Amino acid sequence: MINISIKKPKKSLIVGKVGKSYGILGWITIFSFTEKKEKIFDYLPWFFLKDNKWIQIYLKNWKKYNKNFIILIKNIYDRSTVMQFTNSDIIIDKNQLPFLKKNEYYWYDIINYQVINTNQIYLGQVTDLLRTKYNDILIVKNKKNKNNHQNTLIPFIEKKIIKKIDLSKKIIIVIWN
């Protein structure tokens, strides 16, 4: 029998994804979405969410495996049991994150911020951020322009393109047309 408590975090944040099982002893692959991949292990315990079911899990062990990790969950010792977690989101409570200094923010904080350029033209709303090799990218959707169904991709280069992020007004000012 699996001894896992069932509850969910008060303020949830997805930090990874569960992959396929590894071996026959209950190991399973995970993919970290944190900036520094190993930081995902600083935010234990985790919650798994799959098919609207929340499960709080505790790790027994973890190892680096290729570009990702494999984990062993406490009280799970076989492949068939751990396979039920494949494709689950790995979620933490936002309260587990370090407290930020003034004018600092997490990526999830600027989702839904309004984006305007330095000429006061509305460009849209941030729907996501994308990490690339050279710089991060804001994905902006203009919901007011019905003719434009494409997202605008704006390089997240502070001072050159991103002029200001106003946390109180939830606005990002950019040099962009």
Short mmCIF file of N, CA and C in Angstrom, two decimals:
data_model
loop_
_atom_site.label_atom_id
_atom_site.label_comp_id
_atom_site.label_asym_id
_atom_site.label_seq_id
_atom_site.Cartn_x
_atom_site.Cartn_y
_atom_site.Cartn_z
N MET A 1 0.84 -1.19 0.00
CA MET A 1 0.00 0.00 0.00
C MET A 1 0.88 1.24 0.00
N ILE A 2 0.48 2.26 -0.77
CA ILE A 2 1.23 3.51 -0.85
C ILE A 2 0.75 4.44 0.25
N ASN A 3 1.68 4.97 1.02
CA ASN A 3 1.34 5.88 2.09
C ASN A 3 1.64 7.30 1.63
N ILE A 4 0.73 7.89 0.88
CA ILE A 4 0.91 9.22 0.33
C ILE A 4 -0.28 10.08 0.75
N SER A 5 0.00 11.27 1.29
CA SER A 5 -1.10 12.13 1.69
C SER A 5 -1.68 12.84 0.47
N ILE A 6 -2.97 13.09 0.50
CA ILE A 6 -3.63 13.75 -0.61
C ILE A 6 -4.11 15.11 -0.14
N LYS A 7 -3.52 16.15 -0.70
CA LYS A 7 -3.94 17.52 -0.46
C LYS A 7 -3.36 18.37 -1.59
N LYS A 8 -3.57 19.66 -1.56
CA LYS A 8 -3.00 20.50 -2.60
C LYS A 8 -2.49 21.79 -2.01
N PRO A 9 -1.55 22.45 -2.72
CA PRO A 9 -0.98 23.69 -2.20
C PRO A 9 -1.99 24.83 -2.26
N LYS A 10 -1.79 25.83 -1.39
CA LYS A 10 -2.67 26.98 -1.36
C LYS A 10 -2.46 27.87 -2.59
N LYS A 11 -1.20 28.07 -2.97
CA LYS A 11 -0.86 28.87 -4.16
C LYS A 11 0.07 28.02 -5.02
N SER A 12 -0.47 27.42 -6.05
CA SER A 12 0.31 26.44 -6.82
C SER A 12 1.16 27.08 -7.91
N LEU A 13 2.29 26.43 -8.19
CA LEU A 13 3.23 26.85 -9.23
C LEU A 13 3.84 25.59 -9.84
N ILE A 14 3.72 25.44 -11.15
CA ILE A 14 4.31 24.28 -11.83
C ILE A 14 5.81 24.49 -11.96
N VAL A 15 6.59 23.52 -11.50
CA VAL A 15 8.05 23.61 -11.58
C VAL A 15 8.67 22.46 -12.38
N GLY A 16 7.84 21.55 -12.87
CA GLY A 16 8.37 20.43 -13.64
C GLY A 16 7.29 19.51 -14.14
N LYS A 17 7.74 18.43 -14.76
CA LYS A 17 6.83 17.43 -15.34
C LYS A 17 7.42 16.05 -15.09
N VAL A 18 6.54 15.09 -14.86
CA VAL A 18 6.96 13.71 -14.64
C VAL A 18 6.97 12.99 -15.98
N GLY A 19 8.05 12.26 -16.23
CA GLY A 19 8.19 11.50 -17.47
C GLY A 19 7.85 10.04 -17.25
N LYS A 20 8.56 9.19 -17.98
CA LYS A 20 8.27 7.75 -17.92
C LYS A 20 9.08 7.08 -16.81
N SER A 21 8.65 5.89 -16.46
CA SER A 21 9.35 5.13 -15.42
C SER A 21 10.73 4.72 -15.93
N TYR A 22 11.62 4.46 -14.99
CA TYR A 22 12.99 4.09 -15.31
C TYR A 22 13.34 2.84 -14.51
N GLY A 23 13.56 1.75 -15.19
CA GLY A 23 13.91 0.51 -14.51
C GLY A 23 12.71 -0.14 -13.85
N ILE A 24 12.98 -1.15 -13.02
CA ILE A 24 11.89 -1.92 -12.41
C ILE A 24 11.71 -1.65 -10.91
N LEU A 25 12.57 -0.80 -10.34
CA LEU A 25 12.56 -0.60 -8.89
C LEU A 25 11.82 0.65 -8.42
N GLY A 26 11.03 1.28 -9.31
CA GLY A 26 10.22 2.42 -8.90
C GLY A 26 10.80 3.78 -9.22
N TRP A 27 11.89 3.86 -9.95
CA TRP A 27 12.45 5.15 -10.36
C TRP A 27 11.61 5.72 -11.50
N ILE A 28 11.55 7.04 -11.59
CA ILE A 28 10.82 7.69 -12.67
C ILE A 28 11.56 8.97 -13.08
N THR A 29 11.49 9.31 -14.35
CA THR A 29 12.16 10.49 -14.90
C THR A 29 11.35 11.75 -14.60
N ILE A 30 12.04 12.84 -14.32
CA ILE A 30 11.36 14.13 -14.18
C ILE A 30 12.10 15.18 -15.01
N PHE A 31 11.37 16.21 -15.39
CA PHE A 31 11.91 17.33 -16.15
C PHE A 31 11.70 18.59 -15.33
N SER A 32 12.78 19.29 -15.04
CA SER A 32 12.72 20.49 -14.22
C SER A 32 12.52 21.72 -15.09
N PHE A 33 11.61 22.61 -14.68
CA PHE A 33 11.39 23.87 -15.37
C PHE A 33 12.10 25.03 -14.66
N THR A 34 12.81 24.75 -13.58
CA THR A 34 13.48 25.83 -12.85
C THR A 34 14.69 26.31 -13.63
N GLU A 35 15.08 27.55 -13.41
CA GLU A 35 16.19 28.14 -14.17
C GLU A 35 17.46 27.31 -14.02
N LYS A 36 17.83 27.00 -12.81
CA LYS A 36 18.93 26.07 -12.56
C LYS A 36 18.25 24.76 -12.22
N LYS A 37 18.40 23.77 -13.10
CA LYS A 37 17.61 22.54 -13.06
C LYS A 37 17.59 21.86 -11.68
N GLU A 38 18.71 21.81 -10.98
CA GLU A 38 18.77 21.12 -9.68
C GLU A 38 18.03 21.86 -8.58
N LYS A 39 17.69 23.13 -8.82
CA LYS A 39 16.96 23.91 -7.81
C LYS A 39 15.59 23.33 -7.51
N ILE A 40 15.06 22.52 -8.41
CA ILE A 40 13.76 21.90 -8.18
C ILE A 40 13.75 21.11 -6.87
N PHE A 41 14.91 20.59 -6.47
CA PHE A 41 15.00 19.79 -5.25
C PHE A 41 15.06 20.65 -3.98
N ASP A 42 15.14 21.97 -4.15
CA ASP A 42 15.09 22.89 -3.01
C ASP A 42 13.66 23.14 -2.54
N TYR A 43 12.68 22.72 -3.33
CA TYR A 43 11.29 23.05 -3.05
C TYR A 43 10.45 21.83 -2.68
N LEU A 44 11.00 20.94 -1.91
CA LEU A 44 10.28 19.74 -1.48
C LEU A 44 9.43 20.05 -0.25
N PRO A 45 8.33 19.37 -0.02
CA PRO A 45 7.75 18.29 -0.83
C PRO A 45 7.05 18.85 -2.07
N TRP A 46 6.81 17.96 -3.02
CA TRP A 46 6.12 18.30 -4.25
C TRP A 46 4.70 17.78 -4.21
N PHE A 47 3.92 18.34 -5.11
CA PHE A 47 2.58 17.83 -5.37
C PHE A 47 2.57 17.38 -6.83
N PHE A 48 1.97 16.24 -7.10
CA PHE A 48 1.75 15.80 -8.47
C PHE A 48 0.29 16.07 -8.79
N LEU A 49 0.05 16.59 -9.99
CA LEU A 49 -1.31 16.84 -10.44
C LEU A 49 -1.51 16.12 -11.77
N LYS A 50 -2.49 15.24 -11.79
CA LYS A 50 -2.83 14.51 -13.01
C LYS A 50 -4.32 14.20 -12.97
N ASP A 51 -5.00 14.52 -14.06
CA ASP A 51 -6.44 14.27 -14.15
C ASP A 51 -7.20 14.88 -12.97
N ASN A 52 -6.83 16.11 -12.60
CA ASN A 52 -7.45 16.84 -11.49
C ASN A 52 -7.32 16.15 -10.14
N LYS A 53 -6.34 15.26 -10.00
CA LYS A 53 -6.07 14.60 -8.72
C LYS A 53 -4.73 15.08 -8.20
N TRP A 54 -4.73 15.54 -6.96
CA TRP A 54 -3.54 16.05 -6.30
C TRP A 54 -2.97 14.98 -5.38
N ILE A 55 -1.65 14.80 -5.43
CA ILE A 55 -0.98 13.86 -4.54
C ILE A 55 0.31 14.52 -4.05
N GLN A 56 0.48 14.61 -2.75
CA GLN A 56 1.72 15.13 -2.20
C GLN A 56 2.69 13.98 -2.08
N ILE A 57 3.91 14.18 -2.60
CA ILE A 57 4.89 13.09 -2.57
C ILE A 57 6.15 13.55 -1.83
N TYR A 58 6.86 12.57 -1.33
CA TYR A 58 8.13 12.80 -0.66
C TYR A 58 9.18 11.95 -1.35
N LEU A 59 10.36 12.52 -1.58
CA LEU A 59 11.41 11.79 -2.27
C LEU A 59 12.25 10.98 -1.31
N LYS A 60 12.64 9.81 -1.78
CA LYS A 60 13.59 9.00 -1.05
C LYS A 60 15.00 9.25 -1.58
N ASN A 61 15.09 9.45 -2.92
CA ASN A 61 16.39 9.65 -3.55
C ASN A 61 16.18 10.29 -4.92
N TRP A 62 17.24 10.90 -5.44
CA TRP A 62 17.22 11.42 -6.81
C TRP A 62 18.63 11.37 -7.38
N LYS A 63 18.72 11.29 -8.70
CA LYS A 63 20.00 11.25 -9.40
C LYS A 63 19.89 12.03 -10.70
N LYS A 64 21.01 12.61 -11.12
CA LYS A 64 21.08 13.22 -12.44
C LYS A 64 21.10 12.09 -13.45
N TYR A 65 20.33 12.23 -14.52
CA TYR A 65 20.27 11.21 -15.56
C TYR A 65 20.16 11.92 -16.91
N ASN A 66 21.20 11.79 -17.74
CA ASN A 66 21.29 12.53 -19.00
C ASN A 66 21.12 14.02 -18.71
N LYS A 67 20.17 14.68 -19.36
CA LYS A 67 19.96 16.11 -19.13
C LYS A 67 18.86 16.36 -18.10
N ASN A 68 18.30 15.30 -17.55
CA ASN A 68 17.20 15.42 -16.59
C ASN A 68 17.55 14.69 -15.31
N PHE A 69 16.54 14.22 -14.59
CA PHE A 69 16.74 13.53 -13.32
C PHE A 69 15.84 12.31 -13.25
N ILE A 70 16.24 11.36 -12.41
CA ILE A 70 15.34 10.28 -12.04
C ILE A 70 15.17 10.36 -10.53
N ILE A 71 13.96 10.04 -10.09
CA ILE A 71 13.66 10.14 -8.66
C ILE A 71 13.07 8.83 -8.16
N LEU A 72 13.23 8.62 -6.87
CA LEU A 72 12.62 7.48 -6.18
C LEU A 72 11.73 8.07 -5.10
N ILE A 73 10.44 7.75 -5.17
CA ILE A 73 9.46 8.28 -4.23
C ILE A 73 9.38 7.35 -3.02
N LYS A 74 9.30 7.96 -1.83
CA LYS A 74 9.19 7.15 -0.61
C LYS A 74 8.00 6.21 -0.71
N ASN A 75 8.21 4.97 -0.26
CA ASN A 75 7.18 3.93 -0.19
C ASN A 75 6.69 3.42 -1.54
N ILE A 76 7.42 3.71 -2.61
CA ILE A 76 7.10 3.12 -3.91
C ILE A 76 8.33 2.34 -4.36
N TYR A 77 8.12 1.06 -4.64
CA TYR A 77 9.25 0.17 -4.90
C TYR A 77 9.15 -0.58 -6.23
N ASP A 78 8.14 -0.26 -7.06
CA ASP A 78 8.03 -1.01 -8.30
C ASP A 78 7.56 -0.12 -9.45
N ARG A 79 7.87 -0.57 -10.65
CA ARG A 79 7.58 0.15 -11.88
C ARG A 79 6.08 0.38 -12.09
N SER A 80 5.28 -0.62 -11.86
CA SER A 80 3.85 -0.51 -12.15
C SER A 80 3.18 0.54 -11.27
N THR A 81 3.59 0.68 -10.04
CA THR A 81 3.00 1.69 -9.16
C THR A 81 3.42 3.10 -9.57
N VAL A 82 4.69 3.30 -9.89
CA VAL A 82 5.18 4.63 -10.21
C VAL A 82 4.68 5.11 -11.58
N MET A 83 4.33 4.17 -12.47
CA MET A 83 3.86 4.55 -13.81
C MET A 83 2.59 5.39 -13.77
N GLN A 84 1.81 5.30 -12.70
CA GLN A 84 0.58 6.09 -12.61
C GLN A 84 0.87 7.60 -12.57
N PHE A 85 2.11 7.98 -12.25
CA PHE A 85 2.46 9.40 -12.16
C PHE A 85 2.96 9.99 -13.48
N THR A 86 3.20 9.16 -14.49
CA THR A 86 3.69 9.65 -15.78
C THR A 86 2.76 10.75 -16.30
N ASN A 87 3.36 11.82 -16.79
CA ASN A 87 2.68 13.01 -17.33
C ASN A 87 2.03 13.88 -16.27
N SER A 88 2.32 13.67 -15.01
CA SER A 88 1.83 14.57 -13.96
C SER A 88 2.64 15.86 -13.98
N ASP A 89 2.00 16.96 -13.61
CA ASP A 89 2.73 18.20 -13.37
C ASP A 89 3.35 18.12 -11.99
N ILE A 90 4.55 18.67 -11.84
CA ILE A 90 5.18 18.79 -10.53
C ILE A 90 4.91 20.20 -10.04
N ILE A 91 4.24 20.30 -8.91
CA ILE A 91 3.77 21.59 -8.42
C ILE A 91 4.27 21.81 -6.99
N ILE A 92 4.60 23.06 -6.71
CA ILE A 92 4.96 23.45 -5.35
C ILE A 92 4.02 24.57 -4.91
N ASP A 93 4.07 24.89 -3.64
CA ASP A 93 3.37 26.05 -3.13
C ASP A 93 4.29 27.26 -3.33
N LYS A 94 3.77 28.34 -3.89
CA LYS A 94 4.58 29.55 -4.14
C LYS A 94 5.25 30.06 -2.86
N ASN A 95 4.67 29.75 -1.72
CA ASN A 95 5.25 30.19 -0.45
C ASN A 95 6.60 29.54 -0.17
N GLN A 96 6.95 28.48 -0.91
CA GLN A 96 8.24 27.81 -0.74
C GLN A 96 9.38 28.58 -1.41
N LEU A 97 9.04 29.51 -2.31
CA LEU A 97 10.06 30.27 -3.03
C LEU A 97 10.73 31.29 -2.12
N PRO A 98 11.98 31.60 -2.39
CA PRO A 98 12.66 32.64 -1.59
C PRO A 98 11.97 33.99 -1.73
N PHE A 99 11.99 34.75 -0.66
CA PHE A 99 11.42 36.09 -0.66
C PHE A 99 12.30 36.99 -1.53
N LEU A 100 11.68 37.83 -2.34
CA LEU A 100 12.42 38.69 -3.26
C LEU A 100 12.62 40.09 -2.68
N LYS A 101 13.66 40.75 -3.15
CA LYS A 101 13.91 42.13 -2.77
C LYS A 101 13.00 43.05 -3.58
N LYS A 102 12.99 44.32 -3.21
CA LYS A 102 12.17 45.31 -3.90
C LYS A 102 12.55 45.34 -5.38
N ASN A 103 11.55 45.45 -6.24
CA ASN A 103 11.69 45.50 -7.70
C ASN A 103 12.20 44.20 -8.32
N GLU A 104 12.19 43.10 -7.59
CA GLU A 104 12.49 41.79 -8.16
C GLU A 104 11.18 41.05 -8.36
N TYR A 105 11.18 40.09 -9.27
CA TYR A 105 9.96 39.36 -9.58
C TYR A 105 10.33 37.99 -10.14
N TYR A 106 9.36 37.11 -10.07
CA TYR A 106 9.47 35.81 -10.73
C TYR A 106 8.75 35.92 -12.07
N TRP A 107 9.09 35.03 -12.98
CA TRP A 107 8.45 35.04 -14.29
C TRP A 107 6.94 34.97 -14.17
N TYR A 108 6.44 34.08 -13.31
CA TYR A 108 4.99 33.94 -13.22
C TYR A 108 4.31 35.24 -12.78
N ASP A 109 5.08 36.13 -12.14
CA ASP A 109 4.52 37.41 -11.70
C ASP A 109 4.12 38.30 -12.88
N ILE A 110 4.87 38.23 -13.99
CA ILE A 110 4.60 39.17 -15.09
C ILE A 110 3.69 38.59 -16.17
N ILE A 111 3.22 37.36 -15.98
CA ILE A 111 2.19 36.83 -16.88
C ILE A 111 0.94 37.69 -16.70
N ASN A 112 0.30 38.04 -17.78
CA ASN A 112 -0.90 38.89 -17.83
C ASN A 112 -0.60 40.38 -17.69
N TYR A 113 0.67 40.78 -17.59
CA TYR A 113 0.99 42.20 -17.59
C TYR A 113 0.69 42.79 -18.97
N GLN A 114 0.28 44.05 -18.98
CA GLN A 114 0.04 44.77 -20.23
C GLN A 114 1.39 45.26 -20.77
N VAL A 115 1.55 45.19 -22.10
CA VAL A 115 2.79 45.62 -22.74
C VAL A 115 2.47 46.81 -23.64
N ILE A 116 3.18 47.92 -23.39
CA ILE A 116 3.04 49.09 -24.25
C ILE A 116 4.43 49.53 -24.67
N ASN A 117 4.49 50.18 -25.84
CA ASN A 117 5.81 50.66 -26.27
C ASN A 117 6.04 52.08 -25.78
N THR A 118 7.20 52.60 -26.05
CA THR A 118 7.57 53.93 -25.55
C THR A 118 6.75 55.04 -26.19
N ASN A 119 6.01 54.72 -27.28
CA ASN A 119 5.10 55.69 -27.91
C ASN A 119 3.68 55.56 -27.35
N GLN A 120 3.51 54.82 -26.25
CA GLN A 120 2.23 54.60 -25.59
C GLN A 120 1.24 53.80 -26.44
N ILE A 121 1.75 52.96 -27.35
CA ILE A 121 0.90 52.09 -28.15
C ILE A 121 0.80 50.74 -27.46
N TYR A 122 -0.44 50.28 -27.27
CA TYR A 122 -0.69 49.00 -26.62
C TYR A 122 -0.28 47.87 -27.56
N LEU A 123 0.58 46.98 -27.08
CA LEU A 123 1.04 45.85 -27.88
C LEU A 123 0.35 44.55 -27.51
N GLY A 124 -0.14 44.45 -26.28
CA GLY A 124 -0.84 43.24 -25.87
C GLY A 124 -0.55 42.88 -24.43
N GLN A 125 -0.80 41.61 -24.14
CA GLN A 125 -0.68 41.09 -22.78
C GLN A 125 0.30 39.91 -22.79
N VAL A 126 1.16 39.84 -21.79
CA VAL A 126 2.12 38.74 -21.69
C VAL A 126 1.35 37.45 -21.40
N THR A 127 1.54 36.45 -22.27
CA THR A 127 0.89 35.15 -22.06
C THR A 127 1.88 34.10 -21.58
N ASP A 128 3.17 34.34 -21.87
CA ASP A 128 4.19 33.36 -21.46
C ASP A 128 5.56 33.97 -21.67
N LEU A 129 6.56 33.27 -21.18
CA LEU A 129 7.95 33.63 -21.44
C LEU A 129 8.65 32.38 -21.97
N LEU A 130 9.61 32.60 -22.80
CA LEU A 130 10.33 31.50 -23.44
C LEU A 130 11.81 31.69 -23.19
N ARG A 131 12.47 30.62 -22.77
CA ARG A 131 13.91 30.68 -22.53
C ARG A 131 14.62 30.18 -23.79
N THR A 132 15.56 30.97 -24.28
CA THR A 132 16.39 30.54 -25.41
C THR A 132 17.85 30.61 -25.00
N LYS A 133 18.69 30.16 -25.88
CA LYS A 133 20.13 30.11 -25.57
C LYS A 133 20.70 31.50 -25.29
N TYR A 134 20.22 32.51 -26.01
CA TYR A 134 20.84 33.83 -25.93
C TYR A 134 20.10 34.82 -25.04
N ASN A 135 18.78 34.78 -25.04
CA ASN A 135 18.00 35.66 -24.17
C ASN A 135 16.59 35.10 -24.02
N ASP A 136 15.91 35.57 -23.00
CA ASP A 136 14.53 35.17 -22.80
C ASP A 136 13.64 35.98 -23.73
N ILE A 137 12.43 35.48 -23.98
CA ILE A 137 11.51 36.14 -24.90
C ILE A 137 10.13 36.25 -24.26
N LEU A 138 9.55 37.46 -24.33
CA LEU A 138 8.17 37.67 -23.90
C LEU A 138 7.26 37.23 -25.04
N ILE A 139 6.23 36.46 -24.73
CA ILE A 139 5.21 36.12 -25.71
C ILE A 139 4.00 36.98 -25.39
N VAL A 140 3.65 37.85 -26.34
CA VAL A 140 2.61 38.86 -26.13
C VAL A 140 1.46 38.62 -27.10
N LYS A 141 0.26 38.58 -26.56
CA LYS A 141 -0.96 38.39 -27.35
C LYS A 141 -1.76 39.67 -27.32
N ASN A 142 -2.09 40.21 -28.51
CA ASN A 142 -2.91 41.42 -28.59
C ASN A 142 -4.36 41.01 -28.76
N LYS A 143 -5.10 41.04 -27.68
CA LYS A 143 -6.51 40.61 -27.69
C LYS A 143 -7.43 41.69 -28.28
N LYS A 144 -6.96 42.93 -28.33
CA LYS A 144 -7.79 44.01 -28.86
C LYS A 144 -7.80 44.04 -30.38
N ASN A 145 -6.72 43.58 -31.01
CA ASN A 145 -6.62 43.56 -32.47
C ASN A 145 -7.15 42.23 -32.99
N LYS A 146 -8.41 42.21 -33.39
CA LYS A 146 -9.07 40.97 -33.82
C LYS A 146 -8.46 40.41 -35.10
N ASN A 147 -7.84 41.26 -35.93
CA ASN A 147 -7.27 40.81 -37.20
C ASN A 147 -5.93 40.11 -37.03
N ASN A 148 -5.24 40.37 -35.93
CA ASN A 148 -3.92 39.80 -35.71
C ASN A 148 -4.03 38.63 -34.72
N HIS A 149 -3.95 37.41 -35.23
CA HIS A 149 -4.08 36.22 -34.40
C HIS A 149 -2.72 35.68 -33.97
N GLN A 150 -1.66 36.35 -34.40
CA GLN A 150 -0.33 35.86 -34.05
C GLN A 150 0.17 36.54 -32.78
N ASN A 151 1.04 35.82 -32.08
CA ASN A 151 1.69 36.39 -30.91
C ASN A 151 2.86 37.25 -31.36
N THR A 152 3.16 38.25 -30.56
CA THR A 152 4.35 39.05 -30.79
C THR A 152 5.44 38.52 -29.86
N LEU A 153 6.61 38.26 -30.39
CA LEU A 153 7.74 37.78 -29.60
C LEU A 153 8.70 38.94 -29.39
N ILE A 154 8.92 39.30 -28.14
CA ILE A 154 9.77 40.44 -27.81
C ILE A 154 10.94 39.95 -26.98
N PRO A 155 12.17 40.16 -27.48
CA PRO A 155 13.34 39.73 -26.70
C PRO A 155 13.37 40.42 -25.33
N PHE A 156 13.62 39.64 -24.30
CA PHE A 156 13.67 40.18 -22.94
C PHE A 156 15.10 40.62 -22.64
N ILE A 157 15.43 41.79 -23.20
CA ILE A 157 16.77 42.36 -23.00
C ILE A 157 16.57 43.67 -22.25
N GLU A 158 16.90 43.64 -20.97
CA GLU A 158 16.66 44.81 -20.13
C GLU A 158 17.52 45.98 -20.57
N LYS A 159 16.94 47.15 -20.47
CA LYS A 159 17.51 48.44 -20.81
C LYS A 159 17.54 48.70 -22.31
N LYS A 160 17.82 47.68 -23.13
CA LYS A 160 17.81 47.88 -24.58
C LYS A 160 16.40 47.79 -25.16
N ILE A 161 15.65 46.77 -24.75
CA ILE A 161 14.29 46.58 -25.27
C ILE A 161 13.26 46.73 -24.15
N ILE A 162 13.50 46.09 -23.03
CA ILE A 162 12.61 46.21 -21.87
C ILE A 162 13.04 47.45 -21.10
N LYS A 163 12.27 48.51 -21.21
CA LYS A 163 12.64 49.77 -20.57
C LYS A 163 12.24 49.81 -19.09
N LYS A 164 11.05 49.28 -18.80
CA LYS A 164 10.58 49.36 -17.42
C LYS A 164 9.53 48.29 -17.17
N ILE A 165 9.59 47.71 -15.99
CA ILE A 165 8.54 46.80 -15.53
C ILE A 165 7.95 47.44 -14.28
N ASP A 166 6.71 47.87 -14.41
CA ASP A 166 6.03 48.52 -13.30
C ASP A 166 5.19 47.47 -12.58
N LEU A 167 5.70 46.99 -11.45
CA LEU A 167 5.04 45.92 -10.71
C LEU A 167 3.71 46.37 -10.10
N SER A 168 3.60 47.62 -9.73
CA SER A 168 2.36 48.09 -9.11
C SER A 168 1.24 48.28 -10.14
N LYS A 169 1.58 48.74 -11.33
CA LYS A 169 0.57 48.96 -12.39
C LYS A 169 0.43 47.76 -13.33
N LYS A 170 1.31 46.78 -13.17
CA LYS A 170 1.31 45.57 -14.02
C LYS A 170 1.45 45.90 -15.50
N ILE A 171 2.47 46.74 -15.77
CA ILE A 171 2.74 47.20 -17.13
C ILE A 171 4.22 46.99 -17.44
N ILE A 172 4.50 46.59 -18.68
CA ILE A 172 5.87 46.49 -19.17
C ILE A 172 6.00 47.47 -20.32
N ILE A 173 6.99 48.37 -20.23
CA ILE A 173 7.23 49.34 -21.28
C ILE A 173 8.44 48.88 -22.09
N VAL A 174 8.26 48.83 -23.42
CA VAL A 174 9.30 48.29 -24.30
C VAL A 174 9.60 49.26 -25.44
N ILE A 175 10.80 49.12 -25.99
CA ILE A 175 11.13 49.79 -27.24
C ILE A 175 10.86 48.77 -28.33
N TRP A 176 9.68 48.89 -28.95
CA TRP A 176 9.23 47.89 -29.93
C TRP A 176 8.09 48.48 -30.74
N ASN A 177 8.00 48.10 -32.01
CA ASN A 177 6.91 48.59 -32.87
C ASN A 177 5.86 47.53 -33.06
#
